PDB file of C-alpha atoms in Angstrom:
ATOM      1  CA  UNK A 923      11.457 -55.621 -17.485  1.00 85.00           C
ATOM      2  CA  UNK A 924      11.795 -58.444 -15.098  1.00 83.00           C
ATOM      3  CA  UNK A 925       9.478 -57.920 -12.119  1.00 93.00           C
ATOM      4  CA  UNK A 926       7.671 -59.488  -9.175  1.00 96.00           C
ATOM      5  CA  UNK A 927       4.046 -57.509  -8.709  1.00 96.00           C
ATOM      6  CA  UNK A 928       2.256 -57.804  -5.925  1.00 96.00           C
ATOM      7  CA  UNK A 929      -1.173 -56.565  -5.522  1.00 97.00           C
ATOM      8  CA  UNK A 930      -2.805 -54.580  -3.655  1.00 96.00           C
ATOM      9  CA  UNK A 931       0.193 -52.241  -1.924  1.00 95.00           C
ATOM     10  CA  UNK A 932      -1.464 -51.584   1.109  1.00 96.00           C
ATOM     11  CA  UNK A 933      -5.257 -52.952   2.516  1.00 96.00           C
ATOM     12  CA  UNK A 934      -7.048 -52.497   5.396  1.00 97.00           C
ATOM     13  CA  UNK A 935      -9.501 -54.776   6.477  1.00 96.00           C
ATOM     14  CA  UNK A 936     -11.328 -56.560   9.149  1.00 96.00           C
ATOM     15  CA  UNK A 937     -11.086 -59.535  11.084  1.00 97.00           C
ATOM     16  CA  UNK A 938     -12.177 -62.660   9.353  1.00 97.00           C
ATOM     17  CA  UNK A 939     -12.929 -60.913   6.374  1.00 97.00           C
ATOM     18  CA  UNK A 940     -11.321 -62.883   3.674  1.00 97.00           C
ATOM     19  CA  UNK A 941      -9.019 -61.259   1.198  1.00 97.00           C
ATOM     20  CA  UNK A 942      -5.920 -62.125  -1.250  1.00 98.00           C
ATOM     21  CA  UNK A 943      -2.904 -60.651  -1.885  1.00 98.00           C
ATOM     22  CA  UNK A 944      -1.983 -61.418  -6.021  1.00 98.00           C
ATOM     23  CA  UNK A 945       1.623 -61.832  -6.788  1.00 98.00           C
ATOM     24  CA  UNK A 946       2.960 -62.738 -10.431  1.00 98.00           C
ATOM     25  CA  UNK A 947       6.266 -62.945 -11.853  1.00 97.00           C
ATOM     26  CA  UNK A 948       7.805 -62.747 -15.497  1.00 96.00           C
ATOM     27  CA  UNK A 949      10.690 -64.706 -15.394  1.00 93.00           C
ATOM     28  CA  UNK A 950       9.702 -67.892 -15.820  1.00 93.00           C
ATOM     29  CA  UNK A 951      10.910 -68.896 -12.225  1.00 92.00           C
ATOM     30  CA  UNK A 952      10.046 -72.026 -10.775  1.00 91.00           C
ATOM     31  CA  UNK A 953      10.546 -71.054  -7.125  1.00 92.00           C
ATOM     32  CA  UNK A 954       7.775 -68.712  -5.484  1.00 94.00           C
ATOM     33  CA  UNK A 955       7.491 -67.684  -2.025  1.00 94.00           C
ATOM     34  CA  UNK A 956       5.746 -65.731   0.817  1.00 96.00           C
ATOM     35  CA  UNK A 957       7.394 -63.528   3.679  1.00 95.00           C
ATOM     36  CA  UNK A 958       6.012 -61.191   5.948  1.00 96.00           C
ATOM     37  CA  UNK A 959       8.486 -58.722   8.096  1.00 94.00           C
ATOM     38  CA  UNK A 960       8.138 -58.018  11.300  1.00 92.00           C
ATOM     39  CA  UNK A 961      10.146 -55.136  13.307  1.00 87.00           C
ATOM     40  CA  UNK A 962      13.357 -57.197  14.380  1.00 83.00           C
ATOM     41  CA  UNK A 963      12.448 -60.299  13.427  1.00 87.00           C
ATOM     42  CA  UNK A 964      13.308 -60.069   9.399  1.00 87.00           C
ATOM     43  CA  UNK A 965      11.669 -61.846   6.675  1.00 90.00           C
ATOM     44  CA  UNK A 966       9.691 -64.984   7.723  1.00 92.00           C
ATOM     45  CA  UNK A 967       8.448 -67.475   5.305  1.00 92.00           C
ATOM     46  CA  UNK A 968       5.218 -68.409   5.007  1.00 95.00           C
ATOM     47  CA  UNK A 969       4.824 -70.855   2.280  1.00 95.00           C
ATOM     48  CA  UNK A 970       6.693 -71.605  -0.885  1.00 93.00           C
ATOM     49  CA  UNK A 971       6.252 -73.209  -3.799  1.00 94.00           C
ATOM     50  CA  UNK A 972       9.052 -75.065  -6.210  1.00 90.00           C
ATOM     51  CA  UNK A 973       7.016 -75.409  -9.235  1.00 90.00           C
ATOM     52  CA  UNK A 974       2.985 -75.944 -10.200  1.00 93.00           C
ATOM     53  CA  UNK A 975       0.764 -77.731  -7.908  1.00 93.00           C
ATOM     54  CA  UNK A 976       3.658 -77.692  -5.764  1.00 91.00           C
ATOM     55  CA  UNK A 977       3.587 -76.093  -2.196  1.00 94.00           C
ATOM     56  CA  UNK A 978       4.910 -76.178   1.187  1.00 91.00           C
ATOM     57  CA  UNK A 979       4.811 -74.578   4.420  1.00 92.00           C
ATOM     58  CA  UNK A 980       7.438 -72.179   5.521  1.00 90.00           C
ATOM     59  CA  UNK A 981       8.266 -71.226   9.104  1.00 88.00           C
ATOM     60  CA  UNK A 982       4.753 -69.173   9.918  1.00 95.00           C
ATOM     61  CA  UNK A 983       2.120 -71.227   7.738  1.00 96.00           C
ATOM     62  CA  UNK A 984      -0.735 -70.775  10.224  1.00 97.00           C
ATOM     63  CA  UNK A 985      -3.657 -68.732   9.100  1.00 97.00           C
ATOM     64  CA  UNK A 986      -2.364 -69.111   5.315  1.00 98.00           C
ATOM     65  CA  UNK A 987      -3.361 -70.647   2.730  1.00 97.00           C
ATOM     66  CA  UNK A 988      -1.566 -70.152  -0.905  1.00 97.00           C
ATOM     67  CA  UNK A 989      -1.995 -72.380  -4.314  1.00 96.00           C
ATOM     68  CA  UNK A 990       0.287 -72.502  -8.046  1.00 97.00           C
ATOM     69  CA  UNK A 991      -2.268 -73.400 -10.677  1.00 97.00           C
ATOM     70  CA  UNK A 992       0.052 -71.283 -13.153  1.00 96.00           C
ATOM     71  CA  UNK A 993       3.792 -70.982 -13.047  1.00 96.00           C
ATOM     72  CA  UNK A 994       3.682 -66.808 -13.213  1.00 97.00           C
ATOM     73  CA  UNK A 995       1.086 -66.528 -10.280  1.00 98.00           C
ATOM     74  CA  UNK A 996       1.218 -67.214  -6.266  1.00 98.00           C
ATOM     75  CA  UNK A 997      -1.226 -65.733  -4.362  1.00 98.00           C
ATOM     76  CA  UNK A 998      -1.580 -65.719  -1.002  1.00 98.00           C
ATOM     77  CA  UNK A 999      -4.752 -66.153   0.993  1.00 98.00           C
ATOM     78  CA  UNK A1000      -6.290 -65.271   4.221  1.00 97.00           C
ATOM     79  CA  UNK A1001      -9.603 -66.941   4.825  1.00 95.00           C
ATOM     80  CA  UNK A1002      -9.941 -65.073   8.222  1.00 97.00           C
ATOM     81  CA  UNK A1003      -7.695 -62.653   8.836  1.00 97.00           C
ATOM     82  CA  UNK A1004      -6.547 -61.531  12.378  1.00 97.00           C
ATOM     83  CA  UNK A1005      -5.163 -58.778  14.268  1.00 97.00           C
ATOM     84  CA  UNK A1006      -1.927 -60.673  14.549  1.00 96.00           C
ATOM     85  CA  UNK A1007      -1.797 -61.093  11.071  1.00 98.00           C
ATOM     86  CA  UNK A1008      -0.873 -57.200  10.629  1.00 97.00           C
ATOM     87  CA  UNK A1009       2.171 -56.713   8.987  1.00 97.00           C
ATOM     88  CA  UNK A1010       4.204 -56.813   5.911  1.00 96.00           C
ATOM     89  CA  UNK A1011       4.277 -59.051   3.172  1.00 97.00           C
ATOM     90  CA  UNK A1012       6.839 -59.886   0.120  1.00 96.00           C
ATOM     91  CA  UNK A1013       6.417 -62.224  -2.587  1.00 96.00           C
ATOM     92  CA  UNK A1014       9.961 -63.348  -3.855  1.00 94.00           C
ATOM     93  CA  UNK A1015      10.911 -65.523  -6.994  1.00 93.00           C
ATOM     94  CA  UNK A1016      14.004 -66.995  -8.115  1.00 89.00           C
ATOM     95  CA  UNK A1017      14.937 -69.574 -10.854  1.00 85.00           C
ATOM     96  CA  UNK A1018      16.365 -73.391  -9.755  1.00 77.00           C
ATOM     97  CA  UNK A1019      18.279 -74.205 -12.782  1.00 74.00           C
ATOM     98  CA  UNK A1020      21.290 -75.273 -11.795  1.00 70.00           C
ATOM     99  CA  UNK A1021      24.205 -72.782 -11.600  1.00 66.00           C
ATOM    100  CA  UNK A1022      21.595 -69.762 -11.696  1.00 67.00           C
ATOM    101  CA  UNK A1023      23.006 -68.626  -8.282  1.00 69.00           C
ATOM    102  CA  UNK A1024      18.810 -68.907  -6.803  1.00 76.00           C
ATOM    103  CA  UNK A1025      18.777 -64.608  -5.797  1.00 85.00           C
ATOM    104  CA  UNK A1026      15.448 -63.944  -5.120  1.00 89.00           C
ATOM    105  CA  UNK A1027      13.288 -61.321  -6.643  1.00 92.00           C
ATOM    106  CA  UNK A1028      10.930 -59.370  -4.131  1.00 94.00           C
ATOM    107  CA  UNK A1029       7.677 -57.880  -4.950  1.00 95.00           C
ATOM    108  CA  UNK A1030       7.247 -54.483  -3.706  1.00 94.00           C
ATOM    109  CA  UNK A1031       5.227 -55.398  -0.867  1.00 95.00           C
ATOM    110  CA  UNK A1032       1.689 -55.247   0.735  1.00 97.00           C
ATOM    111  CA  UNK A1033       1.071 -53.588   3.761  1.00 96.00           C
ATOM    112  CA  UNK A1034      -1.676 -55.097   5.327  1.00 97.00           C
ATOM    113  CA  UNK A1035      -3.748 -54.026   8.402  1.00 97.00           C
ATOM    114  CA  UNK A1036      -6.411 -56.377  10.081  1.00 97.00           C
ATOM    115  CA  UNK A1037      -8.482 -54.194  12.271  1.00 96.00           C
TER     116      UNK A1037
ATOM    117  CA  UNK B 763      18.205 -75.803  10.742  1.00 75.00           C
ATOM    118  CA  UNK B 764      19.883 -73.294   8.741  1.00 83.00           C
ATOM    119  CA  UNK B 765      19.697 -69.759  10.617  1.00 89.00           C
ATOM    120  CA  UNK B 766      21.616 -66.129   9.816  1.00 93.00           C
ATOM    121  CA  UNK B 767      22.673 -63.969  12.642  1.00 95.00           C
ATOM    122  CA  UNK B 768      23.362 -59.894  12.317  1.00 95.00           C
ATOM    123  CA  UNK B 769      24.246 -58.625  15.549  1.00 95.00           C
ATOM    124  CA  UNK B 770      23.872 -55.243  15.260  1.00 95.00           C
ATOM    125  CA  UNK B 771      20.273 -53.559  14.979  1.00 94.00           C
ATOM    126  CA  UNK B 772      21.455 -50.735  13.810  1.00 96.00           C
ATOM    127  CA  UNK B 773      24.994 -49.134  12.214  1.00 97.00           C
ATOM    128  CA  UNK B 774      26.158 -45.501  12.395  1.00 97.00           C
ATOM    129  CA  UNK B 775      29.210 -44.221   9.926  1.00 97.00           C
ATOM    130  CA  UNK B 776      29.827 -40.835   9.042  1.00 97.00           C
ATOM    131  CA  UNK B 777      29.860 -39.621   5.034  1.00 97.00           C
ATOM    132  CA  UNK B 778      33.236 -40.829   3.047  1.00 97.00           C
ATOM    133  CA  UNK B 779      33.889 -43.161   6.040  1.00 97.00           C
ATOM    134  CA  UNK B 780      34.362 -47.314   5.686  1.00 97.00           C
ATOM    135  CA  UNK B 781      31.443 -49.205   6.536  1.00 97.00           C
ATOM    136  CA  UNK B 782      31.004 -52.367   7.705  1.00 97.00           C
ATOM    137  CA  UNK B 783      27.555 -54.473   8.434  1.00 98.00           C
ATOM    138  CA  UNK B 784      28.307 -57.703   9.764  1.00 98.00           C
ATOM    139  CA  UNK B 785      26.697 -61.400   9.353  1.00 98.00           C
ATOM    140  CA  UNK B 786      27.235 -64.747  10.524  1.00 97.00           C
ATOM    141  CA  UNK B 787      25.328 -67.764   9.669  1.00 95.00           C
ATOM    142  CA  UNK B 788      25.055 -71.392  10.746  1.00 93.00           C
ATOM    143  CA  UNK B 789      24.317 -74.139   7.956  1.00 88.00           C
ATOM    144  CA  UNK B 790      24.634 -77.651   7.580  1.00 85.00           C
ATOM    145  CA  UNK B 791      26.768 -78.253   3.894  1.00 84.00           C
ATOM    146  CA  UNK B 792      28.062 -75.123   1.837  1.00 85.00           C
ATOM    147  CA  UNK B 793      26.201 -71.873   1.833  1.00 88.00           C
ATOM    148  CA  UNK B 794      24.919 -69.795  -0.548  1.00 90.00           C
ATOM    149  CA  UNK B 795      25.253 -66.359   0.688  1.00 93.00           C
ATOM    150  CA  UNK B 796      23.158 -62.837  -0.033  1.00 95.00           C
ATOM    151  CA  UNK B 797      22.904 -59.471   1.304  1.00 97.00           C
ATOM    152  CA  UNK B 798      19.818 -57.363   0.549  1.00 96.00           C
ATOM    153  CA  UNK B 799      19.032 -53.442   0.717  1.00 96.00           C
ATOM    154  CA  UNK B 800      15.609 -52.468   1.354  1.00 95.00           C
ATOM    155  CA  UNK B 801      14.558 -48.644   1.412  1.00 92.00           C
ATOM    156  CA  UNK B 802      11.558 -46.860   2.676  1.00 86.00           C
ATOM    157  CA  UNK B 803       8.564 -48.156   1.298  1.00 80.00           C
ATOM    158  CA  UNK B 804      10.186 -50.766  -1.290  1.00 83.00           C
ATOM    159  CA  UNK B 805      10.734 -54.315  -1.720  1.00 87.00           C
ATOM    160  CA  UNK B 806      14.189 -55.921  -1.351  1.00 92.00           C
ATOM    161  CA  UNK B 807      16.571 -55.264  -3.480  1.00 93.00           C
ATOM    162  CA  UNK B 808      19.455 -57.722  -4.263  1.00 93.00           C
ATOM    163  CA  UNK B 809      23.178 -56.636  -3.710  1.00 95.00           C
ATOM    164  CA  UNK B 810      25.829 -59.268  -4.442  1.00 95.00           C
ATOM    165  CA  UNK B 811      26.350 -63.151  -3.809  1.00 93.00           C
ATOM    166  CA  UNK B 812      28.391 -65.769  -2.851  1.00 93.00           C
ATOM    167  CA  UNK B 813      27.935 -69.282  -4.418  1.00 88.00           C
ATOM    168  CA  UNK B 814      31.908 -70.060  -4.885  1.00 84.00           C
ATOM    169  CA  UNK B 815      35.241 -68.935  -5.873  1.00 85.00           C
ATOM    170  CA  UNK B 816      36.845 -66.320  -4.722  1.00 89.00           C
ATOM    171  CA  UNK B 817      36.081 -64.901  -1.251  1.00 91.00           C
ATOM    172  CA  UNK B 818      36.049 -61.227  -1.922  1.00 95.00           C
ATOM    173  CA  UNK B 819      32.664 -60.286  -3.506  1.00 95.00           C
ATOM    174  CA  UNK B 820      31.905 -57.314  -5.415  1.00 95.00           C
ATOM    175  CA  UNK B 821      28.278 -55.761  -5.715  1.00 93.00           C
ATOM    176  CA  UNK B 822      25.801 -53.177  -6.835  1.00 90.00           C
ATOM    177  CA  UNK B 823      26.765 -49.771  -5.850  1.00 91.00           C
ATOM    178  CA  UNK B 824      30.240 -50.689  -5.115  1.00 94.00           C
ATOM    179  CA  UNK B 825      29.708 -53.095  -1.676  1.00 96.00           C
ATOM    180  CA  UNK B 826      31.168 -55.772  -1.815  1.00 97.00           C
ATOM    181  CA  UNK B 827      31.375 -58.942   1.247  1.00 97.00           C
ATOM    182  CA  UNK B 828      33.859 -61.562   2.043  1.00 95.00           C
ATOM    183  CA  UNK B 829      33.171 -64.674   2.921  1.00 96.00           C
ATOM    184  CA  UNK B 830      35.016 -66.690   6.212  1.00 96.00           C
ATOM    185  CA  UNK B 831      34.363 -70.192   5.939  1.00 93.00           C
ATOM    186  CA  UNK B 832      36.418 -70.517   8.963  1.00 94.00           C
ATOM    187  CA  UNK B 833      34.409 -67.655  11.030  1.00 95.00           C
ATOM    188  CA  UNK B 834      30.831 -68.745   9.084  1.00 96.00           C
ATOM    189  CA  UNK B 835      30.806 -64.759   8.356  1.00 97.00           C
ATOM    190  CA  UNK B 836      29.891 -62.866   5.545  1.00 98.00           C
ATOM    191  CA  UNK B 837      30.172 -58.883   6.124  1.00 98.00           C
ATOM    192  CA  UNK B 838      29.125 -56.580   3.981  1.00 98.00           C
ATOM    193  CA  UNK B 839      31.838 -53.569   3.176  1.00 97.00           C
ATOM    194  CA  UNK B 840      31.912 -50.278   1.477  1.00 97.00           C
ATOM    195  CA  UNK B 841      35.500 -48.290   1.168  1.00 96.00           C
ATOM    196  CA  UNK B 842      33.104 -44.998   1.287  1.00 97.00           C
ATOM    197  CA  UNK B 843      30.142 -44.323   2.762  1.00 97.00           C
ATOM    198  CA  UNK B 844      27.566 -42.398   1.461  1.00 97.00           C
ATOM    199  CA  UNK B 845      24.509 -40.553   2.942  1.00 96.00           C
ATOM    200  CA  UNK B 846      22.083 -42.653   0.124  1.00 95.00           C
ATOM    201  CA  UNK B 847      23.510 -45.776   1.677  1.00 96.00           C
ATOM    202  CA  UNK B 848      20.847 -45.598   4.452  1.00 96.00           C
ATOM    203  CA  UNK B 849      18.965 -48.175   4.802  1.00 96.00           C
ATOM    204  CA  UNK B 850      17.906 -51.658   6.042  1.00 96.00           C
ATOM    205  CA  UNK B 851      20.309 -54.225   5.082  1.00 97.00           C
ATOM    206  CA  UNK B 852      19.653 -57.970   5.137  1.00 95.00           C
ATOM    207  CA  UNK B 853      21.750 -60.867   5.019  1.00 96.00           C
ATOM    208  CA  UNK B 854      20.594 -64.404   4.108  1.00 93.00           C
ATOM    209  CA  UNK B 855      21.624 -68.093   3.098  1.00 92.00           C
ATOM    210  CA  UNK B 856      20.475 -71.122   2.174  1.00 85.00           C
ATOM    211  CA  UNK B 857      22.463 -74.700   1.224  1.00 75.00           C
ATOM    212  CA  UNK B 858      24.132 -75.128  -2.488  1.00 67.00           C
ATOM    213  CA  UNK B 859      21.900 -77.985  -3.920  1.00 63.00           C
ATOM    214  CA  UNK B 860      18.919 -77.627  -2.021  1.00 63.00           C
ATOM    215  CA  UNK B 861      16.198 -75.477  -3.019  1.00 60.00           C
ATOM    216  CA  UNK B 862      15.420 -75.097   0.493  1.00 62.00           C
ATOM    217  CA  UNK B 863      13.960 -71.286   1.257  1.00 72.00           C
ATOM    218  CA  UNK B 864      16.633 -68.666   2.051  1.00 82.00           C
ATOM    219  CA  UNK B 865      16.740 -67.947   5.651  1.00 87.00           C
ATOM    220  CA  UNK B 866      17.274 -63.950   6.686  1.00 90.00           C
ATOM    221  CA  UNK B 867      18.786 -62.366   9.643  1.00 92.00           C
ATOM    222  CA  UNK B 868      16.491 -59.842  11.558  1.00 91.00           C
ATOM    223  CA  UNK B 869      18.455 -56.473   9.267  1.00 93.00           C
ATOM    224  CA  UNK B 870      20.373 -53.425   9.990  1.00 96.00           C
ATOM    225  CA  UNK B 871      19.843 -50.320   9.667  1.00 96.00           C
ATOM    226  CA  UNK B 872      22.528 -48.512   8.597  1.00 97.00           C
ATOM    227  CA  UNK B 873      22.176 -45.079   8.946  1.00 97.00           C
ATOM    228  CA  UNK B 874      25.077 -42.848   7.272  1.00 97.00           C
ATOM    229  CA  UNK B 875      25.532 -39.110   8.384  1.00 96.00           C
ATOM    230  CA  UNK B 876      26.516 -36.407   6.542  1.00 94.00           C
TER     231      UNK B 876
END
């Protein structure tokens, strides 16, 4: 079955604990990304990435870090989490070859809480 | 900049009526267009796409959206509403050719009533 996982679903933690959130994908997609949701402000990105050893900021990069050593995995790391960075996180993937339409695939989510 | 606007937080239809969620987005060279369903508790869920062709769309669980080059819209329909339609609904776009990120609106929340 095609599928994004994400990993954990839900963490609490501390500030400036560091953590990451795993994400891997089966579909051989080139494109990963990040998103957290926010009430009212949708899906922001935080980084993406287009293919291995290839990433970029998104729109909210700050207090992120992420890396693509394999083309399946993206995760996404806080190296000291705060407060602010409470909220709800997606990892999405969707292929670039050319007429393949680019839908993303979400992960089911994390729910993280920085205490 | 590439942005999506849905101007309605939230949507209110009663059981076995039409619904319409609305979107409008702003892009520099032709749009890709997407609406999303998320549920309680889950990730997002892809409904239906525009890339090109014909402007009438058809979905998953019979939506479907038409696309208004002239009015940069893309609302999302349904002939018939029903109660397990509820949910958040997100539209988003991003350029043909680029493999720039998509870009979402801030949802609705469509809430049908039985």
């Amino acid at each position: 079955e095609a599928q994004v996982t994400q990993n954990p679903r839900y963490l609490i933690t501390v500030t400036g604990k560091k953590l990451t959130v795993t994400c891997s994908q089966n579909m051989n997609h080139e494109y990963m990304s990040w998103y957290r949701q926010d009430p009212g402000l949708g899906l922001r990105q935080i980084y993406y990435s287009m293919n291995v050893e290839v990433t970029d900021k998104g729109d909210v990069p700050e207090g992120y870090k992420v890396s693509r050593k394999e083309k399946r995995n993206f995760p996404l790391i806080l190296e000291s989490p705060s407060p602010n960075q409470t909220s709800l996180y997606f990892c999405a993937s969707s292929s670039l070859v050319r007429g393949a339409g680019g839908e993303a695939f979400f992960g089911q989510g994390t729910r993280l809480t920085v205490v | 900049a590439q942005s999506v606007a849905q101007p309605e937080d939230q949507v209110n239809v009663a059981e076995g009526n039409p619904l319409t969620v609305k979107c409008t987005y702003s892009v520099s060279g032709n749009p890709y267009l997407f609406w999303y369903v998320q549920y309680p508790n889950r990730g997002l869920q892809f409904l239906l796409k525009y890339i090109t062709g014909d402007n009438l769309v058809k979905g998953s669980y019979g939506f479907e959206a038409e696309f208004n080059k002239s009015q940069t819209s893309f609302h999302l329909k349904k002939p018939s509403a029903l109660v397990s339609d509820s949910a958040l609904y997100f539209c988003a776009v991003r350029v043909s050719g680029s493999a720039r990120q998509l870009t979402f609106g801030s949802g609705t929340q469509l809430t049908v009533l039985p």
